[in-house]
Each structure stands twice: as structure tokens, then as C-alpha cells.
CSV table of C-alpha atoms in Angstrom, one decimal:
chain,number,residue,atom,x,y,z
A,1,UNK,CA,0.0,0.0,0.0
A,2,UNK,CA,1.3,3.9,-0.8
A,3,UNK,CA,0.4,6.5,1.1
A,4,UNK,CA,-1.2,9.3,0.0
A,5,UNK,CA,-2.7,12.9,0.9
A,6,UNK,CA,-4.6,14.5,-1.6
A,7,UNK,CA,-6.5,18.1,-1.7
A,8,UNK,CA,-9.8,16.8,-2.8
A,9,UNK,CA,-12.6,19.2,-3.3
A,10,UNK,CA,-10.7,21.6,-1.0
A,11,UNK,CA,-10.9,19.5,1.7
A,12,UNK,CA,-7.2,16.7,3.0
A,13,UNK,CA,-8.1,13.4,2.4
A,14,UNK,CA,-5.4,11.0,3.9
A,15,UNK,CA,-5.3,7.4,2.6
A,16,UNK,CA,-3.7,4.0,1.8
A,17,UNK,CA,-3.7,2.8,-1.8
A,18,UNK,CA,-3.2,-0.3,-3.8
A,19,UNK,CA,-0.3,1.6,-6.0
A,20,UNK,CA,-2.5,-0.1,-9.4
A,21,UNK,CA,-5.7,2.1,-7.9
A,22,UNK,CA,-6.5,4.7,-10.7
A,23,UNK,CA,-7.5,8.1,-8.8
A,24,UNK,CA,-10.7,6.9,-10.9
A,25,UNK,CA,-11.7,4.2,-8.4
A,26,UNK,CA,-9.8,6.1,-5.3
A,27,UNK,CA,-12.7,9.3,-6.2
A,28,UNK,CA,-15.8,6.3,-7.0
A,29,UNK,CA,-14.8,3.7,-4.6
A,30,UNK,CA,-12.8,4.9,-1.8
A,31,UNK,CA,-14.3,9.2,-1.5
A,32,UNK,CA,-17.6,7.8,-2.7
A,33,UNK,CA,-17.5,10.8,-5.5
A,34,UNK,CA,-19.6,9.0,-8.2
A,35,UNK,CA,-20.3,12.2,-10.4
A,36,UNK,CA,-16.7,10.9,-12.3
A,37,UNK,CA,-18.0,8.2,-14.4
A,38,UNK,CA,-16.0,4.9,-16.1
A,39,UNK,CA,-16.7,4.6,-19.4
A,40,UNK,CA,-14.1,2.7,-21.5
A,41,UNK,CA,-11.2,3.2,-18.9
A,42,UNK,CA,-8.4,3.5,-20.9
A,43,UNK,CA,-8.9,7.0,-22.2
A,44,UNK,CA,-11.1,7.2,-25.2
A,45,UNK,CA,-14.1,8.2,-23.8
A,46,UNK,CA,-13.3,11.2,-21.5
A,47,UNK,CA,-16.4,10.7,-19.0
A,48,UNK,CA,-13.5,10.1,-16.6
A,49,UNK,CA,-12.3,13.7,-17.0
A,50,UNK,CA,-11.3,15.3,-13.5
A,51,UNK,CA,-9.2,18.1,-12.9
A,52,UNK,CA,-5.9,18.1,-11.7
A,53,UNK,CA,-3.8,20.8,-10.3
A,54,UNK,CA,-5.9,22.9,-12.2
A,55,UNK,CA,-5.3,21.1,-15.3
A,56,UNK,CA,-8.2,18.1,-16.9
A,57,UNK,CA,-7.2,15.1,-16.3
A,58,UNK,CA,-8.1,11.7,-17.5
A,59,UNK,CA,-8.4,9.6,-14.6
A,60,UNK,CA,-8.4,6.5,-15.4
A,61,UNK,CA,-5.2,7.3,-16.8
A,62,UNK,CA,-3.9,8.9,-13.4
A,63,UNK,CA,-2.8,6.2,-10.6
A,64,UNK,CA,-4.1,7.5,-7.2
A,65,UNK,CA,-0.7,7.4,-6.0
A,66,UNK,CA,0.7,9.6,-8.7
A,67,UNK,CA,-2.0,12.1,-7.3
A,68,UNK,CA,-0.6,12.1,-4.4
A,69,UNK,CA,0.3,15.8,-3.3
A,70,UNK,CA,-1.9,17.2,-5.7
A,71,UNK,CA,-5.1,19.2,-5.4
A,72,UNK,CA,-8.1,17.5,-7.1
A,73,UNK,CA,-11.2,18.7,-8.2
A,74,UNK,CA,-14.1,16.8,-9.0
A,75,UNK,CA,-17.8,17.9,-10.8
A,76,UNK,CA,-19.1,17.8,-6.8
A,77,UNK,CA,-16.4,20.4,-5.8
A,78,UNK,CA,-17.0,22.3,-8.8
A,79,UNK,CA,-21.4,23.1,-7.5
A,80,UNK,CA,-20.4,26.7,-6.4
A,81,UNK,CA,-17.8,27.4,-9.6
A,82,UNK,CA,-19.4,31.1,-11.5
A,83,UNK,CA,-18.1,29.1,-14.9
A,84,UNK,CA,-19.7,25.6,-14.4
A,85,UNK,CA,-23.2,27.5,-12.7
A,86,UNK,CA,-23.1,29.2,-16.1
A,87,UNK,CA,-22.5,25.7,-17.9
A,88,UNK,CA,-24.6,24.2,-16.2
A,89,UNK,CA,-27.5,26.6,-16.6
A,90,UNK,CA,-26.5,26.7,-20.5
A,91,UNK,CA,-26.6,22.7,-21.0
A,92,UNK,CA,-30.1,22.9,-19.3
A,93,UNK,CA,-31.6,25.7,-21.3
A,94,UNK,CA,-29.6,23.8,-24.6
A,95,UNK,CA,-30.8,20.4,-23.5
A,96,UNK,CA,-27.5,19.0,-23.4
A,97,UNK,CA,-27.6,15.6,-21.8
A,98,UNK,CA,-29.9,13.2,-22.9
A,99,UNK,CA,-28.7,9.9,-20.3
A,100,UNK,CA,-26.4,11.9,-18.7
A,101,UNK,CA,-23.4,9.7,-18.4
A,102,UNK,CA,-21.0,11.6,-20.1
A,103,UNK,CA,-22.2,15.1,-19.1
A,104,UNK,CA,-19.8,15.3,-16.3
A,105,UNK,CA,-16.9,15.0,-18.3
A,106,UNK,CA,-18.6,17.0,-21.1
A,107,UNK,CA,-18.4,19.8,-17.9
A,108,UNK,CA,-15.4,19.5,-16.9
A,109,UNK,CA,-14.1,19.7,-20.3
A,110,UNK,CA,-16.3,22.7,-21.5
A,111,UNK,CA,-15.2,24.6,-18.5
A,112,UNK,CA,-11.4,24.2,-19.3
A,113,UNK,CA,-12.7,25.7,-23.0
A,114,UNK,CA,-13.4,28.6,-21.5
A,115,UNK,CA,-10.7,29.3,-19.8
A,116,UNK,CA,-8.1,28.6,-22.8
A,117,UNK,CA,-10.3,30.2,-25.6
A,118,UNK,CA,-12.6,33.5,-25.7
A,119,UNK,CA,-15.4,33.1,-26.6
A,120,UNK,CA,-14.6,30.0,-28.6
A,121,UNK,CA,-16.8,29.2,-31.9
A,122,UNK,CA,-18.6,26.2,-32.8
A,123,UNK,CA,-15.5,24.6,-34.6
A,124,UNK,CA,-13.1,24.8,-32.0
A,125,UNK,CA,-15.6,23.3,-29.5
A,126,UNK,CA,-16.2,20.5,-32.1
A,127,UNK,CA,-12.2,19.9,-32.3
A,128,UNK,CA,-11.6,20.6,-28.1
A,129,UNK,CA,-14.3,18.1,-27.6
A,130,UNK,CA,-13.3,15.4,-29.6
A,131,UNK,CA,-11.9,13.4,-26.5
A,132,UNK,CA,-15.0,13.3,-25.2
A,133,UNK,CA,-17.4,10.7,-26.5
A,134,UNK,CA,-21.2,11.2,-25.9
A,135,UNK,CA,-23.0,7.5,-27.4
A,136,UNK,CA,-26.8,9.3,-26.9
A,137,UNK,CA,-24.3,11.6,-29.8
A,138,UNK,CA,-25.9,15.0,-28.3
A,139,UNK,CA,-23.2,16.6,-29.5
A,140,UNK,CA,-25.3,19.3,-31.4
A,141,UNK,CA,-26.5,20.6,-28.2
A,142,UNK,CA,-23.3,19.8,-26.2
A,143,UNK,CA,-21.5,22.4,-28.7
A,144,UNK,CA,-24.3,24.8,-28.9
A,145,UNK,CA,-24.5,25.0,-24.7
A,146,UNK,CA,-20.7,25.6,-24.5
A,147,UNK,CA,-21.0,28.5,-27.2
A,148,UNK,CA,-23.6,29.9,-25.5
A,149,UNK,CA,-21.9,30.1,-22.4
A,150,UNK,CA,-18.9,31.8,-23.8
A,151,UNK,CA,-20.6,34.0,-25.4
A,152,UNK,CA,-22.4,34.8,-21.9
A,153,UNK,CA,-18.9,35.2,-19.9
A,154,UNK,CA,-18.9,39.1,-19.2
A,155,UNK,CA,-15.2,39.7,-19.8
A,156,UNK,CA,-13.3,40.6,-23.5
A,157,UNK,CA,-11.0,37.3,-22.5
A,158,UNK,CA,-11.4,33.7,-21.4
A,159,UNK,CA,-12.4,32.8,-18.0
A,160,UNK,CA,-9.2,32.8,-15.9
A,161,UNK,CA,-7.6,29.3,-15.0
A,162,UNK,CA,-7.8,27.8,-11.5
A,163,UNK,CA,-5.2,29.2,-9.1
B,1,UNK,CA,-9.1,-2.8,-17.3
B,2,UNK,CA,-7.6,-3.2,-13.6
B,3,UNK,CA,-4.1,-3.4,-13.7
B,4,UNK,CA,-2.3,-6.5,-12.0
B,5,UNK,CA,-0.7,-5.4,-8.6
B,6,UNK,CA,2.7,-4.3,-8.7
B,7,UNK,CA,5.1,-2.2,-6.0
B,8,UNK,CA,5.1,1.9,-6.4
B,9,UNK,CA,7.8,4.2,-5.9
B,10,UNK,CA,8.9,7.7,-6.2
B,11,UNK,CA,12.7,8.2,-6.2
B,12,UNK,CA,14.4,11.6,-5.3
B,13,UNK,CA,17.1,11.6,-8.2
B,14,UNK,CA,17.7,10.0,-11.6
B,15,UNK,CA,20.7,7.7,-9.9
B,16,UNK,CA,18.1,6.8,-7.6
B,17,UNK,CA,15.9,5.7,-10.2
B,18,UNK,CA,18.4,4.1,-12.7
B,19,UNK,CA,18.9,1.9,-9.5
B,20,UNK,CA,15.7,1.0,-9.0
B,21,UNK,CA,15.0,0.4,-12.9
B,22,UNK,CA,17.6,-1.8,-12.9
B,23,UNK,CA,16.6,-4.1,-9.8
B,24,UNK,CA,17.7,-7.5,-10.2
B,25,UNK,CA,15.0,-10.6,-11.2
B,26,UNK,CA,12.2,-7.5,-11.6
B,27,UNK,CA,10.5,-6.2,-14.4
B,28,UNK,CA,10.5,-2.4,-14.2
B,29,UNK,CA,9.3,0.4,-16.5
B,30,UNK,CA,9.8,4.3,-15.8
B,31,UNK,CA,6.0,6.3,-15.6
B,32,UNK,CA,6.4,10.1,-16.4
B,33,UNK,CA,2.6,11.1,-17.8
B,34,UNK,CA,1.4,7.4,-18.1
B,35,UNK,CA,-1.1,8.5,-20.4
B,36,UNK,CA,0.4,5.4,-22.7
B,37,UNK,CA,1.6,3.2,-19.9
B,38,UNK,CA,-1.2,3.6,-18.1
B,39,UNK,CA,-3.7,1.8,-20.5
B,40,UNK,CA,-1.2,-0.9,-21.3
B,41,UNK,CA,-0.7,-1.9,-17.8
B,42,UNK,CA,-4.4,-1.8,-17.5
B,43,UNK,CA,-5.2,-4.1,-20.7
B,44,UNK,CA,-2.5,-5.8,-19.2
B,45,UNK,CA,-0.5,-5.4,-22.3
B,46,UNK,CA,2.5,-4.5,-20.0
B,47,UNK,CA,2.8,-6.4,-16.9
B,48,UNK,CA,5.7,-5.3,-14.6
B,49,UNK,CA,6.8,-6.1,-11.2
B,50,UNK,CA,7.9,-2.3,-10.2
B,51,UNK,CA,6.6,1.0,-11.2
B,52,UNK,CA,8.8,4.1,-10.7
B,53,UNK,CA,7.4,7.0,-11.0
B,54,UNK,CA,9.9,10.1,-12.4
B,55,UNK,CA,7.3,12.5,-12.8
B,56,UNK,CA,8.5,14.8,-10.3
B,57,UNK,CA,12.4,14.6,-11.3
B,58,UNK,CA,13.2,18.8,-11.4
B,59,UNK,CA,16.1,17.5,-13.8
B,60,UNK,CA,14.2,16.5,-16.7
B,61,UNK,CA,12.0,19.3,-16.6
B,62,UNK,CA,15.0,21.7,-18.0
B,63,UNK,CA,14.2,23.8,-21.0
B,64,UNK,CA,16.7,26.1,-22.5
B,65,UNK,CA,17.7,28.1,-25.5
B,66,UNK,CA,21.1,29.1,-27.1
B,67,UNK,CA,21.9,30.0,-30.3
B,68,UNK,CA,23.3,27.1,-31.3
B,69,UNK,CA,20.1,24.2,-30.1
B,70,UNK,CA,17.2,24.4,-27.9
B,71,UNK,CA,17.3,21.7,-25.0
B,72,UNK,CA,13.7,20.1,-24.1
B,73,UNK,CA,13.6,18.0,-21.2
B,74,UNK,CA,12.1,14.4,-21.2
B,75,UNK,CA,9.3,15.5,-18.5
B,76,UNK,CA,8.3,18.5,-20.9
B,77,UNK,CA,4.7,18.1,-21.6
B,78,UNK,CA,2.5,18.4,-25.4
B,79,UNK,CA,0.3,21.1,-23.5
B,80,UNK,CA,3.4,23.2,-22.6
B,81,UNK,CA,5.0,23.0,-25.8
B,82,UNK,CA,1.5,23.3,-27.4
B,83,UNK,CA,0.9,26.7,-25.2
B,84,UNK,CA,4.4,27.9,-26.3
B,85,UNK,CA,6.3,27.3,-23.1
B,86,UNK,CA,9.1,25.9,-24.9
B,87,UNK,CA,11.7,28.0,-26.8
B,88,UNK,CA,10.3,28.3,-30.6
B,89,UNK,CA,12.9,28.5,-33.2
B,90,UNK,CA,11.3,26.3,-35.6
B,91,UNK,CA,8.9,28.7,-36.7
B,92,UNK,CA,5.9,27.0,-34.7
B,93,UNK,CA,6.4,23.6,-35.9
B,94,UNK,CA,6.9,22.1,-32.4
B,95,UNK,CA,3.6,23.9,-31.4
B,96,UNK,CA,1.6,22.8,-34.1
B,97,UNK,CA,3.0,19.2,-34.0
B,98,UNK,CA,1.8,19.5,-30.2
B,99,UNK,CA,-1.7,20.7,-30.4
B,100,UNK,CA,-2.3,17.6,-33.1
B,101,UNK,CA,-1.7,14.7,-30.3
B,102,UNK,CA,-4.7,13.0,-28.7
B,103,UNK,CA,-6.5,15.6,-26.4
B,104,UNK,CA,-6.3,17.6,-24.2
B,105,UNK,CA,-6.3,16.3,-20.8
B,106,UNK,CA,-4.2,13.6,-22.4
B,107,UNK,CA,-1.4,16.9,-23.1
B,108,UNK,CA,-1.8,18.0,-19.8
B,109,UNK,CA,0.4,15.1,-18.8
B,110,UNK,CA,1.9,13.5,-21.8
B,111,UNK,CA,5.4,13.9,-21.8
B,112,UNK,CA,8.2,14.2,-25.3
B,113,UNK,CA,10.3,12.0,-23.0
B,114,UNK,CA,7.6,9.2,-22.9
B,115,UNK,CA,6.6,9.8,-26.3
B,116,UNK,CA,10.1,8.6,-27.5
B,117,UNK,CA,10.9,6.3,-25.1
B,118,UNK,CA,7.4,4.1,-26.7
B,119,UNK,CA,8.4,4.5,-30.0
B,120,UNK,CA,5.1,4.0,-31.3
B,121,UNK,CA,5.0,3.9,-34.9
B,122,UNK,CA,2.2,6.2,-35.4
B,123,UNK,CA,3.6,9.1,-32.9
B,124,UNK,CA,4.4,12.4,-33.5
B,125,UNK,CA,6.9,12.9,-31.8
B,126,UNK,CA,9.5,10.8,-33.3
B,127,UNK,CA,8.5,12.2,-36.7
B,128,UNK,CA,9.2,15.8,-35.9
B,129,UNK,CA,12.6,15.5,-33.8
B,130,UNK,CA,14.1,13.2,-36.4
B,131,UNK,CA,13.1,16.3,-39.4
B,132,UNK,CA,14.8,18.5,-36.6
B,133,UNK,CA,17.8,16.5,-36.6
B,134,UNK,CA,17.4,16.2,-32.4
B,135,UNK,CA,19.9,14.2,-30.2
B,136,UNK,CA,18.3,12.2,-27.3
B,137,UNK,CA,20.4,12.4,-24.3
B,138,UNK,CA,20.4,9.1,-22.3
B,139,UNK,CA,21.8,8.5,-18.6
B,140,UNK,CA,22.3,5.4,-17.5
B,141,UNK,CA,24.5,2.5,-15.6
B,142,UNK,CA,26.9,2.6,-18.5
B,143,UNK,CA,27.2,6.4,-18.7
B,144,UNK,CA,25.6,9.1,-20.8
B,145,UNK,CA,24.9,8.6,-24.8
B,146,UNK,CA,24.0,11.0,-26.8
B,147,UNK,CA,22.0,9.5,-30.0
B,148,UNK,CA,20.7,11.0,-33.5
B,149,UNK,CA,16.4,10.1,-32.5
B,150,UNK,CA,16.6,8.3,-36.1
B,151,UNK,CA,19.2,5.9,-35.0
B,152,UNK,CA,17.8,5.6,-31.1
B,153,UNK,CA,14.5,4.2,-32.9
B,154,UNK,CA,15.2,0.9,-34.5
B,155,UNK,CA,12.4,-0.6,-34.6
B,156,UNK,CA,8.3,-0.9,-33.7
B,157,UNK,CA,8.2,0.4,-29.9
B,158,UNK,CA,12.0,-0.5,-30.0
B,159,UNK,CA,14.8,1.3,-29.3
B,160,UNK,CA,18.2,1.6,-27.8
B,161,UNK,CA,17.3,2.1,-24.2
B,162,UNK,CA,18.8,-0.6,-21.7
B,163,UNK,CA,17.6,-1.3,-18.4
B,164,UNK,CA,18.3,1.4,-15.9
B,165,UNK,CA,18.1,4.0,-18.8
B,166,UNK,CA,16.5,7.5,-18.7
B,167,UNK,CA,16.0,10.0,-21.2
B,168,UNK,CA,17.0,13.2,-19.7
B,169,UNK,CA,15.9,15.5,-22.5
B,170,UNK,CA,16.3,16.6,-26.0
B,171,UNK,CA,19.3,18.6,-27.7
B,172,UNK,CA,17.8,20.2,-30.8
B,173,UNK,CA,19.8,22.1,-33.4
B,174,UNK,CA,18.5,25.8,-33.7
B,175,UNK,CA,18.3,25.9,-37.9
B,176,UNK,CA,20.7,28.8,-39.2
B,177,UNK,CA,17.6,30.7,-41.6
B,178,UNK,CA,14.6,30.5,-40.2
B,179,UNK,CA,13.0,27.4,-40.8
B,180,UNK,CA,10.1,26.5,-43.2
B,181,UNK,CA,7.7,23.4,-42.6
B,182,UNK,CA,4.6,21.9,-43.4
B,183,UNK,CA,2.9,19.0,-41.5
B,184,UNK,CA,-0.4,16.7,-42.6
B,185,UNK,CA,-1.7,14.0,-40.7
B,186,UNK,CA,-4.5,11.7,-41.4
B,187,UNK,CA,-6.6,10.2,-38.6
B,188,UNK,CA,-10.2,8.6,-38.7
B,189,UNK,CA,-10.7,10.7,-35.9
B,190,UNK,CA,-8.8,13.8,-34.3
B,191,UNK,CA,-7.0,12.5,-31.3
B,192,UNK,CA,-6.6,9.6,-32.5
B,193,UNK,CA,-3.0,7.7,-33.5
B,194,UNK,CA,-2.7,8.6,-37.2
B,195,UNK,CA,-2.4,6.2,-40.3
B,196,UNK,CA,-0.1,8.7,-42.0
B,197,UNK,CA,2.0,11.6,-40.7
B,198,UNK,CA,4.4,13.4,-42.8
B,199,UNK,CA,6.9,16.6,-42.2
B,200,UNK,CA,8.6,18.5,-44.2
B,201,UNK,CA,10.9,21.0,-43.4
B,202,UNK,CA,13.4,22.9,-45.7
B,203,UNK,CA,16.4,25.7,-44.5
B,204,UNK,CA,15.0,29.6,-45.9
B,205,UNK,CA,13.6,30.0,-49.2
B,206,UNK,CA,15.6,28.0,-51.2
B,207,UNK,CA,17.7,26.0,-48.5
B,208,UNK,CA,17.9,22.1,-48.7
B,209,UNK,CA,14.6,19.8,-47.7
B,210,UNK,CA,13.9,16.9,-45.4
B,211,UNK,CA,10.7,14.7,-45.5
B,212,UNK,CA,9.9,12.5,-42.8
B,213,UNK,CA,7.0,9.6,-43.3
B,214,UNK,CA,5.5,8.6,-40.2
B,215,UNK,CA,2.8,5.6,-39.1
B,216,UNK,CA,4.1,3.8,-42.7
B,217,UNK,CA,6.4,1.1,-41.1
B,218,UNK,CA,7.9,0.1,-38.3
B,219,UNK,CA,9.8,3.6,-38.0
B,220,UNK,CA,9.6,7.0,-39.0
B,221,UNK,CA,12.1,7.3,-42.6
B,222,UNK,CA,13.1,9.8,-44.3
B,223,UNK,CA,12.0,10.3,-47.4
B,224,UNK,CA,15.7,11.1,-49.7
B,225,UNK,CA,14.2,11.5,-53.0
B,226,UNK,CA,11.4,13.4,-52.4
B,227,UNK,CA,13.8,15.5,-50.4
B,228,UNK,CA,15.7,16.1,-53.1
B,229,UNK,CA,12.8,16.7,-55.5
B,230,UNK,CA,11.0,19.8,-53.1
B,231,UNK,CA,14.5,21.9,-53.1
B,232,UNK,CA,14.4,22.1,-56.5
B,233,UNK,CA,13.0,24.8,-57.9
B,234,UNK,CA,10.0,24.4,-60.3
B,235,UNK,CA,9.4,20.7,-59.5
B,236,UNK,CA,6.3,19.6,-60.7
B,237,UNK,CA,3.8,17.4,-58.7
B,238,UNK,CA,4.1,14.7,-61.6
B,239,UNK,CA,8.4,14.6,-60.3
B,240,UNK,CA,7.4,14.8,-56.6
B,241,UNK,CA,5.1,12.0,-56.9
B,242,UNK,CA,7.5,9.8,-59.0
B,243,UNK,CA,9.7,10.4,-56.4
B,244,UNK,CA,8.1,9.8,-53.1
B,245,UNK,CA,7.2,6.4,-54.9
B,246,UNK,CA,10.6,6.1,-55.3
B,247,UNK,CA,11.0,6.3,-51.4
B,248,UNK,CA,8.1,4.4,-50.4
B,249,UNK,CA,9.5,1.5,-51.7
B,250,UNK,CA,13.0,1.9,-50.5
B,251,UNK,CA,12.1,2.6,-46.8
B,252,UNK,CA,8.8,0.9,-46.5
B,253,UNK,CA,7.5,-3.0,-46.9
B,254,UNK,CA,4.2,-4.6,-47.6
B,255,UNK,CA,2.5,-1.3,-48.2
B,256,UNK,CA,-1.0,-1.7,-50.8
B,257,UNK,CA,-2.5,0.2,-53.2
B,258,UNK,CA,-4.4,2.5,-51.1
B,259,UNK,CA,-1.7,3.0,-48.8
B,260,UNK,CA,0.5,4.3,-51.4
B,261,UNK,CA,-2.0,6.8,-52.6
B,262,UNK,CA,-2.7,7.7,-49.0
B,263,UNK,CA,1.1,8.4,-47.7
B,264,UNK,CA,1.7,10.3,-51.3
B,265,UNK,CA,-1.3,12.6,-51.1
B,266,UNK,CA,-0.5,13.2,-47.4
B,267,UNK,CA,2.9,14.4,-48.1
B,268,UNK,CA,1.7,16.3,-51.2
B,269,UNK,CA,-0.5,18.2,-48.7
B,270,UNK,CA,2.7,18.6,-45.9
B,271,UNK,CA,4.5,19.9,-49.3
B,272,UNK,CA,1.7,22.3,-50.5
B,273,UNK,CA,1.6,23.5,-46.5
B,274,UNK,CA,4.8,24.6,-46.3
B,275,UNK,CA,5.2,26.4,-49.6
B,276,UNK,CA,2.0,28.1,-48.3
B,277,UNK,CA,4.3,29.9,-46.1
């Protein structure tokens, strides 16, 4: 077993780890955070998508004990973010989840759009989104939400990146 | 897609982790990004005894520039380079190169370093350090080497890393005029590992060309004829595609019909990028 402390949600979680555990499993079965959803596991699909000292993150392709030391965010510690309110008011109004299991790494992902492009346009939502696979294939909506949102952000520049 | 158990551990240096990469009776690999590793060990593709992770190694996370080359260390990232955190003297080659390669949370932690030490036949990497002419710089039990990529790489996933090795970073030679390049890829899908990359670079206006094939065999090749064929002036498409068949067959086995057609249009459109520049 590794040792590990991680900044999840804001809040120090100390554990022990299997060093094979994904951070994956460690957020499903271990924090009992199931908004990060498993879909193919070895990095197609993107429903895994978590971020990681401010950066997305795949993971399934992230060992818990690699995360160790690192601050973690997952959709639940994301409720009170301005940017994913704003997401998720726009997938809502868009209709932008039909069964809902890749939606929270369609999130995740949107809201690291924003903050690398202003006010991004349809194409380069299309090509940023391409890791993430939706198999209801709502992207149409998906796309539209995540312009709309950018197009709602009140500032000339993209949302600013996590500290 | 659970990996088989195996031990974990984080050394402080790069001796420290040649050690343990070398442990006797074990199977070990090194783990920078994972974001290949990863999946193999959980399709249990790779199954190793010992996992050493040197993701946090400060000395292969260098990245310097001098006149003369541009260092890139191993633990450099596609998202840094992608974002222009790296030195660019190759006119934004290395950036665009970058930006192409799976997606984005897979950038995040993807490292060059990992990237060459797979040696998979369809990445990018290999592709565009062997146009730039880069030198890998390996440390290990027997002492440092310094290889051209394009002889490091011998074969598929192969190349001339021993156990205990570690790629500390990347010694690439700054081009004298500025540099012009083109780069086409074709992929079912973007993000995913392409069925034909090709690069081609060429020294100022009129300066000599190098063509690299990528995801067409075993191993990136370079591509002499057609080389030859770009620098000179007023080539026609009917000479450059005589010649890049020329070089398919040379450098590349076993390729069909539609193969041919697809690695000469892709580096017709590498060609036609760059002279759009």
C-alpha cells in the first residue's frame, strides 16, 4: 500500500492505496465521489475527465498514487464554480444531456474551454471536444450550450484558469 | 481494465531511479505522464513487477535556448509546448505538432520524453525531432549517450534504451535561416493515433529539404528523393510523386494500393503546407 494525501474538493483526504488504484476508483470507490463516471477506462471516452492541479485530467489514466500531493477537483467540488453554474444553466436551457453519463466530463471539459479560448466558436468546441465521447451523440446541443456560455462570460478574455 | 498489482515508488534523483529500474529478477518500467503506460498496464499489455514513478524529477523538466540548439527536457509536456512554453525557433512547428496529439487532458500530462521512449510507430513525436535533426540524451548504468532520434529508434516500440536508462531530454539544433515546414496527418478521428504523418521542413527560401513519413512502417524514414525533388526549384507534382514512390518502396514493406495513394497525397499536402508559407 502507498500513502497518499490529496486536496480533494478543497478538503485533506489521507489514505492508503493499492499503487494499481486509478485516482478513478480512489474518487468512485474509496471518497464515494460517483459524479466521475468509467466509461471505457483506458482513455477514449473522456467521461473520466477530473481536474488536476488545475489542469483536466483523464483519470483512469492517473494512478491515485501519482495524485498524491496534488489538489483535485471533482464535478461535486465544482457546484459553487461562476463558470460551471453558467455551464450548467446553459446545458439545461440547450438540453444538453440526454442519459447523462458523459455530461460530467462534457463539464469539466467545456469549462477548461473557456478558460483557454474566448469566446470559442462552434469549430473549435467540435475539435476541443473530440476526446469526449457522448453515445446518446448529443453533440449538437453539447456544442451549442458551450457556445452559449462563452458568449455569456462578461469579460473581453477567457475565463481565468484555476489558481 | 484493472491493472495487475505491482510495488510503487517515487525516487528523489535519476541515480536513484536508474537503481531501481535496474533491480535485479524484476520487471520495471519508468512512468512520467502514463497517459500510454497507463492503458497498457491496465489491458494488461505491459505487466511489470515495479513502477517508478519520475514524474516529479526537477532535472528532466529543463528547458533552455542558445543560439546554437534548444534543450527540451524528457518531462516536458504536449500542452506546454502546445501553449508555447518551450523555446520556438522552428517557426511553430513544435507547437503545431503539439496541439495535433490525442487531447487535451491527455497533453496535460503526456510527456516528449515518454513519447520517445514508446516508439510508437504512429507518434508524432518521433516524426518531428528526427526532421529537426534532435539528439536524445540518455543517462544510465553505463554512462551518458547522446543519439541521433533516427538511430535511437530501430524498430516498432524498439529502441536503444537498456535497463536502468533514462532520457534526460532533448538537444535540438537551432536551424541557421529560419525554418520553413509543413505537417499533414490523417486520422479517422482527431486525437486519434494517425495512419499517415508526414513533415517537411526545408532551410529559408531556397535552402535544402527533409521529408519524414511517419505511421508507414515500423519507423519514422526519411524520405531522400522526395527531399531532393522539393529543393528544387519548379518541380512539378508529376516529379514529386514519382519520387516519393521512389522512397516508399525503398524505406517501406508490404504497403498496398491505397496505402501508397494515401502516404503520397499526405505528403503532397505537408509539401503544399509549407510552400504556403
Amino acid at each position: 500500500m502507498t500513502a497518499i494525501t490529496v486536496a480533494l474538493n478543497g478538503v485533506k483526504v489521507v489514505d492508503d492505496v493499492e499503487p494499481r488504484q486509478s485516482l478513478a476508483d480512489f474518487l468512485r470507490d474509496r471518497c464515494g465521489l460517483t459524479a466521475t463516471h468509467l466509461g471505457c477506462e483506458h482513455g477514449a471516452c473522456g467521461a473520466c475527465t477530473v481536474v488536476v492541479d488545475g489542469l483536466a485530467t483523464r483519470s483512469c489514466l492517473t494512478l491515485a498514487a501519482m495524485a498524491d500531493g496534488r489538489a483535485v477537483s471533482t464535478l461535486e467540488g465544482l457546484r459553487d464554480d461562476p463558470l460551471m453554474t453558467l455551464l450548467r444553466r446553459h446545458f439545461h436551457e440547450s438540453h444538453a444531456l440526454q442519459c447523462g453519463f458523459c455530461t460530467p466530463g462534457m463539464l469539466i471539459t467545456a469549462r477548461d474551454i473557456l478558460q483557454r479560448h474566448t469566446r470559442p466558436d462552434d469549430k473549435t468546441v467540435r475539435h476541443e471536444l473530440s476526446g469526449q465521447i457522448c453515445r446518446c451523440t448529443g453533440y449538437a446541443n453539447i456544442v451549442k450550450a458551450i457556445v452559449a456560455a462563452g458568449q455569456d462570460l462578461p469579460q473581453a478574455s477567457a475565463a481565468p484558469p484555476d489558481a | 481494465m484493472k491493472a495487475a498489482p505491482f510495488e510503487y515508488i517515487r525516487p528523489k534523483s535519476v541515480a536513484e531511479a536508474s537503481v531501481a529500474l535496474g533491480r535485479r529478477g524484476a520487471t520495471t518500467a519508468a512512468i512520467a505522464g502514463g497517459q500510454s503506460l497507463i492503458p497498457m498496464l491496465s489491458l494488461r499489455v505491459a505487466l511489470i513487477d515495479l513502477l517508478v514513478d519520475i514524474s516529479r524529477l526537477d532535472d528532466l523538466k529543463a528547458v533552455t535556448a542558445t543560439p546554437d540548439s534548444t534543450w527540451i527536457g524528457s518531462l516536458t509536456t504536449h500542452s506546454q509546448i502546445e501553449d508555447g512554453k518551450t523555446p520556438d525557433v522552428f517557426g511553430g512547428l513544435m507547437r503545431r505538432v503539439a496541439g495535433q496529439i490525442s487531447y487535451r487532458a491527455v497533453r496535460n500530462h503526456g510527456t516528449i520524453g515518454g513519447s520517445i521512449a514508446l516508439a510508437d510507430p504512429a507518434a508524432d513525436w518521433p516524426c518531428c525531432l528526427i526532421a529537426l535533426d534532435a539528439t536524445v540524451r540518455v543517462v544510465g548504468r553505463s554512462g551518458v549517450t547522446v543519439p541521433r532520434i533516427a538511430d535511437f529508434i530501430h524498430d516498432s516500440y524498439a529502441t536503444t534504451l537498456t535497463t536502468g536508462d533514462i532520457i534526460m531530454g532533448f538537444d535540438i539544433p537551432a536551424p541557421k535561416v529560419p525554418l520553413r515546414w509543413g505537417f499533414a496527418k490523417v486520422a479517422r478521428k482527431s486525437g486519434a493515433f494517425a495512419h499517415s504523418i508526414a513533415i517537411v521542413t526545408a532551410l529559408g527560401k531556397d535552402g535544402p529539404a527533409t521529408v519524414v513519413l511517419g505511421a508507414a512502417g515500423p519507423r519514422p524514414r526519411q524520405m531522400v528523393a522526395t527531399a531532393t525533388q522539393l529543393a528544387v526549384a519548379g518541380a512539378t507534382e508529376e516529379q514529386l510523386r514519382a519520387a516519393i514512390a521512389t522512397d516508399l518502396d525503398a524505406n517501406f514493406e508490404g504497403l498496398d494500393a491505397y496505402q501508397k495513394r494515401m502516404h503520397t497525397a499526405n505528403i503532397l499536402r505537408a509539401a503544399r503546407d509549407m510552400r504556403a508559407q
